[in-house]
CSV table of C-alpha atoms in Angstrom, one decimal:
chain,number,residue,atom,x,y,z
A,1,UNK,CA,-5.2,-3.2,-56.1
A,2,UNK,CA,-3.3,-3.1,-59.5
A,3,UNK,CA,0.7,-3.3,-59.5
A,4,UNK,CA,0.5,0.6,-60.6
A,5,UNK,CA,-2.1,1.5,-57.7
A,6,UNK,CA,0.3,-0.4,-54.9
A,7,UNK,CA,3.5,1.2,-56.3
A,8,UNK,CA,1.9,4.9,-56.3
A,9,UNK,CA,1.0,3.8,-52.5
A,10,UNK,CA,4.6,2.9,-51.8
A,11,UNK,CA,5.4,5.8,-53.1
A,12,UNK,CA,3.1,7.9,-51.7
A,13,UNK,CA,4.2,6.5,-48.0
A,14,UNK,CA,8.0,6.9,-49.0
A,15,UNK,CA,7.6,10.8,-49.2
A,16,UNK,CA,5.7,11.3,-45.9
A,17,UNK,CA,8.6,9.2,-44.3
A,18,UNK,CA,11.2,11.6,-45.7
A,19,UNK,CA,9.3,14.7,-44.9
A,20,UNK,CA,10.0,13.4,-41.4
A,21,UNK,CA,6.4,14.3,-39.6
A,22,UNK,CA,6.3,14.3,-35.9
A,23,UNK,CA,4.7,11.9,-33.9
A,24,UNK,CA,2.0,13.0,-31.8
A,25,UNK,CA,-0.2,11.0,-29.0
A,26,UNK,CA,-3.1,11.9,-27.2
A,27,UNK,CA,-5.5,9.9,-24.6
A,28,UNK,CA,-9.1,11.3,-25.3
A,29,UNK,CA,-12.7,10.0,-25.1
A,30,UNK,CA,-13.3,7.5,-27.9
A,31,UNK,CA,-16.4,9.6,-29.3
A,32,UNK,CA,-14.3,12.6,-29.4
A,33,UNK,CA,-11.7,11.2,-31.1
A,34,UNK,CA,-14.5,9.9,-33.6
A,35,UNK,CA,-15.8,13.0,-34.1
A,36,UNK,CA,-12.8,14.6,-35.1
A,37,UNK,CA,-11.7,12.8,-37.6
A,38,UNK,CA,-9.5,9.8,-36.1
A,39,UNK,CA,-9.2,7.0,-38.5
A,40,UNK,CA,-10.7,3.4,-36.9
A,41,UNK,CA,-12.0,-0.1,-37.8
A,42,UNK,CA,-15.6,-0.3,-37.1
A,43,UNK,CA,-15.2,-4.1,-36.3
A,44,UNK,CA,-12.5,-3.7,-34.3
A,45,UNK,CA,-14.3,-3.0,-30.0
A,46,UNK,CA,-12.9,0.4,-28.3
A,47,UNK,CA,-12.9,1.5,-24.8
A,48,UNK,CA,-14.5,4.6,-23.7
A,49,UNK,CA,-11.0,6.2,-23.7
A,50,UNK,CA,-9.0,5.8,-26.6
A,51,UNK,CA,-4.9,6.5,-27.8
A,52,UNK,CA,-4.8,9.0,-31.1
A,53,UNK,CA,-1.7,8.7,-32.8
A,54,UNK,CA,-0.6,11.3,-35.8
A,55,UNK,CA,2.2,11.8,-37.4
A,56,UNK,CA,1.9,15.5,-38.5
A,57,UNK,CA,-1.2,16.8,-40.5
A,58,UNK,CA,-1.2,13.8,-42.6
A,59,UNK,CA,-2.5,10.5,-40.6
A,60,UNK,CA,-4.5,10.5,-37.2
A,61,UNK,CA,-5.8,7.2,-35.8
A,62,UNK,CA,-7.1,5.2,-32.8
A,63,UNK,CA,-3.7,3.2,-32.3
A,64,UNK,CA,-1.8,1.3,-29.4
A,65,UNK,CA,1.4,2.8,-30.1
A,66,UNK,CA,4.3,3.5,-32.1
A,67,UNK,CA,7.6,3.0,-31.9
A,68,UNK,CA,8.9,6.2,-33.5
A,69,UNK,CA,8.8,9.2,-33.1
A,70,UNK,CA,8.5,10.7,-36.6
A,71,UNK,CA,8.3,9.0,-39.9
A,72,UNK,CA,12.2,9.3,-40.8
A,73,UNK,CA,12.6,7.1,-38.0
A,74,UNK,CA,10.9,4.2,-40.2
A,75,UNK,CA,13.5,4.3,-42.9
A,76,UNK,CA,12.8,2.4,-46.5
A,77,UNK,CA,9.3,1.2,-46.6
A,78,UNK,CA,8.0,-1.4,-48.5
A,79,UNK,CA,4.6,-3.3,-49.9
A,80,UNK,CA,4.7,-6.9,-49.1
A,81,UNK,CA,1.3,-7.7,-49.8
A,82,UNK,CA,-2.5,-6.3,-49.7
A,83,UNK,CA,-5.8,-7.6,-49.0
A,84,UNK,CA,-8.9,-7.1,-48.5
A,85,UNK,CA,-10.8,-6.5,-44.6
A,86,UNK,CA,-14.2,-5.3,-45.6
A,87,UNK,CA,-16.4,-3.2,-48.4
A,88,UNK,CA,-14.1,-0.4,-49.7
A,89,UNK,CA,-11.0,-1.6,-47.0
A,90,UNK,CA,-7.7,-2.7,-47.9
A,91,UNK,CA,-5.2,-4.5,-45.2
A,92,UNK,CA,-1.3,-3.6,-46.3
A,93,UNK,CA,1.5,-5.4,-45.3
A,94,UNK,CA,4.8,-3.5,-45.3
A,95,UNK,CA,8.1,-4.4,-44.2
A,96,UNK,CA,10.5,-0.8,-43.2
A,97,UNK,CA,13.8,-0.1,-42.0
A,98,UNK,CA,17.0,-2.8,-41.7
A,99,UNK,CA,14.5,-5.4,-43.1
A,100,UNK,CA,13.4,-3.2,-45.9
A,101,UNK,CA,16.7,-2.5,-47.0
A,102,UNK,CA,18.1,-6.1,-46.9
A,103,UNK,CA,14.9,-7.1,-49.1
A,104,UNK,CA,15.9,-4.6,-51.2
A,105,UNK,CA,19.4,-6.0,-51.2
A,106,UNK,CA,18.5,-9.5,-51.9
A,107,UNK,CA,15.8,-8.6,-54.6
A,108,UNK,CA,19.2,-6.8,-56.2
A,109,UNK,CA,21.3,-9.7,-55.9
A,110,UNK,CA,18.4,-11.8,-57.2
A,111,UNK,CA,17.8,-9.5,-60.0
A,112,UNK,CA,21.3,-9.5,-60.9
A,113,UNK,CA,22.1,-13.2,-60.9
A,114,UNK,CA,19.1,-13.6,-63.1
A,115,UNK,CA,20.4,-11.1,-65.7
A,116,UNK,CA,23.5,-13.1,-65.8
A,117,UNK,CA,21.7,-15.9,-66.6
A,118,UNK,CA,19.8,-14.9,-69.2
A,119,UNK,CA,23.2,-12.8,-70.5
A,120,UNK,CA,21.1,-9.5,-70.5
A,121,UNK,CA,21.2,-6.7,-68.8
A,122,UNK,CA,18.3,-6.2,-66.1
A,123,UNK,CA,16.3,-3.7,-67.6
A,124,UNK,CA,16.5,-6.1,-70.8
A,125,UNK,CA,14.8,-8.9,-68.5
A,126,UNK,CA,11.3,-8.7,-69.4
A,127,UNK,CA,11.9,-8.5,-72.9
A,128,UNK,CA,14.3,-11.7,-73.0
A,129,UNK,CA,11.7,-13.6,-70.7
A,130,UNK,CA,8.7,-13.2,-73.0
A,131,UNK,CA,11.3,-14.0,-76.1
A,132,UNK,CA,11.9,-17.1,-74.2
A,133,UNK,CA,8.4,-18.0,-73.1
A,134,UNK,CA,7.5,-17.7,-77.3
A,135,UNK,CA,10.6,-20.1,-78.2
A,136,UNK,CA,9.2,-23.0,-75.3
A,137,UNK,CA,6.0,-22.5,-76.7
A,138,UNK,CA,7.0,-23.1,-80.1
A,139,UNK,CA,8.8,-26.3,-79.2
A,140,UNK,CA,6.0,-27.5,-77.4
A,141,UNK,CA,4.0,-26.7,-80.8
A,142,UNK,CA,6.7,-28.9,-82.6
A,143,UNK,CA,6.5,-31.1,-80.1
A,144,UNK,CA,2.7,-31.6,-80.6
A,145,UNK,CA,3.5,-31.5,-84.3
A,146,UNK,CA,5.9,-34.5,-84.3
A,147,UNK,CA,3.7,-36.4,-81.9
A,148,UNK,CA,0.7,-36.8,-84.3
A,149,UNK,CA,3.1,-37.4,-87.6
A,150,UNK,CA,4.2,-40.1,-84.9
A,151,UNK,CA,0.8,-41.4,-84.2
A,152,UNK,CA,0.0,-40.9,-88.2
A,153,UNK,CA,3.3,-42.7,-89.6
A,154,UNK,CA,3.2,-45.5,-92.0
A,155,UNK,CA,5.0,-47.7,-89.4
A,156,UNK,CA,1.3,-48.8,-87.9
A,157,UNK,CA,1.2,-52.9,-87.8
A,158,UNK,CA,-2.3,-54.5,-88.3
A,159,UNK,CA,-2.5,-58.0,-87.3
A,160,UNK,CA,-5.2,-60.0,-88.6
A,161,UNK,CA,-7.6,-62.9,-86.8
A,162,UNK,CA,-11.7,-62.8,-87.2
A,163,UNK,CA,-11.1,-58.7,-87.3
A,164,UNK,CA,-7.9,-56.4,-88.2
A,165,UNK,CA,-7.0,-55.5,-84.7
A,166,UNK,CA,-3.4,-53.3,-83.6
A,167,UNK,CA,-1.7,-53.8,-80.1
A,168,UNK,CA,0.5,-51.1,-79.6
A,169,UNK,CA,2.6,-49.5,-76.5
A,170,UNK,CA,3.1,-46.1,-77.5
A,171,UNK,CA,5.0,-42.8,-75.9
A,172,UNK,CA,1.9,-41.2,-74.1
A,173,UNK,CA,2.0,-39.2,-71.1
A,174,UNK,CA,-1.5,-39.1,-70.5
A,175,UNK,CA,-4.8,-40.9,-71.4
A,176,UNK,CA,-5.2,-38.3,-73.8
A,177,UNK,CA,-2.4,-38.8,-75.5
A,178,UNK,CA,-3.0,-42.6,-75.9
A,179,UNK,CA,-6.9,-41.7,-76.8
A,180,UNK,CA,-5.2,-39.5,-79.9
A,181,UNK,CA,-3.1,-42.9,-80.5
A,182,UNK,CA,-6.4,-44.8,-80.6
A,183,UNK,CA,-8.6,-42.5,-82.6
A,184,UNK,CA,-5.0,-42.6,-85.8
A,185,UNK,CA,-4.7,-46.1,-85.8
A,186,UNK,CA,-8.7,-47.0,-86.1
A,187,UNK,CA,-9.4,-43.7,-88.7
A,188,UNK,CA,-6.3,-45.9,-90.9
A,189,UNK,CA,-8.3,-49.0,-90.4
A,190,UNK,CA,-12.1,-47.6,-90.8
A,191,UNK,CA,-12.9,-51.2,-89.0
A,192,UNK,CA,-11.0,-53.1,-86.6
A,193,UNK,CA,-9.9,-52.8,-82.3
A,194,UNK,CA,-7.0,-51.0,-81.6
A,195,UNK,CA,-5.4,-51.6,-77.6
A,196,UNK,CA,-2.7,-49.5,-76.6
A,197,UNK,CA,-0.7,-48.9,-74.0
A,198,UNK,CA,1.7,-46.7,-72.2
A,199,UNK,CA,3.1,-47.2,-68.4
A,200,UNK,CA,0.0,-48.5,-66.8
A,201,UNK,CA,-2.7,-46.8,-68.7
A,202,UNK,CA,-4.8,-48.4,-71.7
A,203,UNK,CA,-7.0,-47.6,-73.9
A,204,UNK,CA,-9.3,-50.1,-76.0
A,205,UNK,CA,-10.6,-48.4,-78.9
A,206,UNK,CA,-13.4,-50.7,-81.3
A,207,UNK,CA,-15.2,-49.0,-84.5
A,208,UNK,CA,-18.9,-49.0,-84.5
A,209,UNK,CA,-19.6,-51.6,-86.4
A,210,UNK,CA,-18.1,-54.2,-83.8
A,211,UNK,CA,-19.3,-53.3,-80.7
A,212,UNK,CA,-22.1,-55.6,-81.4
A,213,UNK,CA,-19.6,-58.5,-81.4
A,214,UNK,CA,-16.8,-57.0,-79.3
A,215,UNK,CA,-17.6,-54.9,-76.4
A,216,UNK,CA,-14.6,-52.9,-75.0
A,217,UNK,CA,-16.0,-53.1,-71.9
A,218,UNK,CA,-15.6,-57.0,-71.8
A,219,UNK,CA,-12.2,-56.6,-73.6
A,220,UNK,CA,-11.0,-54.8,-70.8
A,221,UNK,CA,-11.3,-58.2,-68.7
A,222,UNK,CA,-8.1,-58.9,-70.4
A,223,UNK,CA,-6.0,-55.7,-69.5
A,224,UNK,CA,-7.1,-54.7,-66.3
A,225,UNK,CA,-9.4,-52.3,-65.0
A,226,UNK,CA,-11.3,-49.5,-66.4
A,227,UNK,CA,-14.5,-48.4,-67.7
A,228,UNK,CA,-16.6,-46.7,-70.5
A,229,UNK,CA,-19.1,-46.9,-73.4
A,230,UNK,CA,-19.0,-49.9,-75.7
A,231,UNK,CA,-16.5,-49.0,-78.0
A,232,UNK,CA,-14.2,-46.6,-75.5
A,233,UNK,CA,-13.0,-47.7,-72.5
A,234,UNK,CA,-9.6,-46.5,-70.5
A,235,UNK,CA,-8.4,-48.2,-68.2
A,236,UNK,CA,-5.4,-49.5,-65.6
A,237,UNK,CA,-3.4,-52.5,-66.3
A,238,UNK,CA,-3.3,-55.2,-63.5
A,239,UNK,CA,-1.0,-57.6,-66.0
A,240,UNK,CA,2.2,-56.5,-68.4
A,241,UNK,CA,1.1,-55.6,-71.6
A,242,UNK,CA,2.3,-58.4,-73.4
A,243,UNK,CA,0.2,-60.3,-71.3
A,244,UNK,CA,-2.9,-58.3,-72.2
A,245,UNK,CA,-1.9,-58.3,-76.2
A,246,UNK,CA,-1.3,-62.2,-76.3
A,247,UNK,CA,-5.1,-62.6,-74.7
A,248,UNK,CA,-6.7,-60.5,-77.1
A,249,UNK,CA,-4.9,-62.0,-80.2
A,250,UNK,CA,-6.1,-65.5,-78.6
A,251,UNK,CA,-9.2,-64.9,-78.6
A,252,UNK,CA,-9.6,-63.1,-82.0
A,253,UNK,CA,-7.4,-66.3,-83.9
């Protein structure tokens, strides 16, 4: 069910309550009941007799009770949650009277503290939420923004040995991240290995025309663990990264 369709149901239910319809109950064979028109779950087993409880002209069902004895005696009524129990069935969940009205209450209250917050007024809610939601995404924009010019700065140290190789421990927060590292420092280089780091995570990054001579896979001896194609591989590191850096520069003197 859409928001609009549950409201329209609330709604719906709210004026039969305040029309206050009389509760009626009958004991009756379950066929007959059936036959005229009684609401009932065709999963659900019934006895041969069966309890038919209306409230007015509007609702008759097969029921084990009630505990009022018209709708006014319900009070506010409310849409928790709905579901669905079969082909073209809905299950709703409603809470009604005292319980109703303090959800109602708190909702308020809750309502209320948030327009504070946001220094709006509550009908002005949705509308500052949304503006809000636009300004984090922007930031995060910028944030993405300054992240490459990061990873694309001038500040990149080469070191030389037999190839042009980079150790670096960068600000990553993912493998992604230190994979975007990786692919900026080796496009500056066109041929070289690049290892970076961040936390525990590597990455181990050698241009084509290397992996002949380096593998990253048996580079990654040197960092920790990991895995993947010859001139890709991520990893964990099982030493510091210093370690790791100082055994590659070693063994490319």
């Amino acid at each position: 069910m859409t928001r609009e369709e549950i409201s329209n149901v609330n709604r719906r239910v709210m004026e039969k309550v305040r029309e206050a319809l009389p509760f009626q109950e009958e004991i009756k064979p379950y066929r007959e009941a059936v036959a005229q028109g009684a609401m009932h779950l065709f999963e659900e087993k019934y006895g041969d007799t069966v309890r038919v409880v209306c409230f007015g002209d509007w609702t008759c069902e097969l029921c084990g009770g009630t505990h009022v004895k018209n709708s006014a005696d319900v009070g506010t009524a409310l849409i928790l949650s709905e579901s669905s129990i079969g082909s073209g069935l809905r299950r709703i969940d409603m809470v009604v009277g005292t319980a109703a009205d303090e959800l109602v209450r708190r909702d308020r209250d809750l309502l209320t503290e948030l327009a504070r917050s946001f220094n709006v007024s509550p009908d002005q809610l949705p509308s500052r939420i949304e503006a809000v939601r636009g300004q984090l995404k922007e930031a995060e924009r910028e944030r993405e923004r300054l992240r490459r010019d990061r990873i694309g700065g001038d500040g990149l140290s080469v070191k030389h040995g037999r190839v042009d190789y980079v150790t670096e421990t960068v600000d990553a927060s993912n493998v992604d991240e230190l994979k975007s590292y990786a692919d900026r420092f080796l496009e500056r280089m066109k041929s070289g290995i690049v290892t970076v780091t961040a936390g525990d995570k590597f990455v181990i990054k050698v241009s084509k025309d290397l992996t002949g001579q380096y593998d990253a896979n048996r580079l990654k001896d040197l960092f920790g663990k990991g895995g993947g194609p010859a001139h890709l591989v991520t990893g964990t590191l099982t030493v510091p990264a210093h370690e790791a850096f100082q055994r590659l520069a070693d063994i490319l003197k």
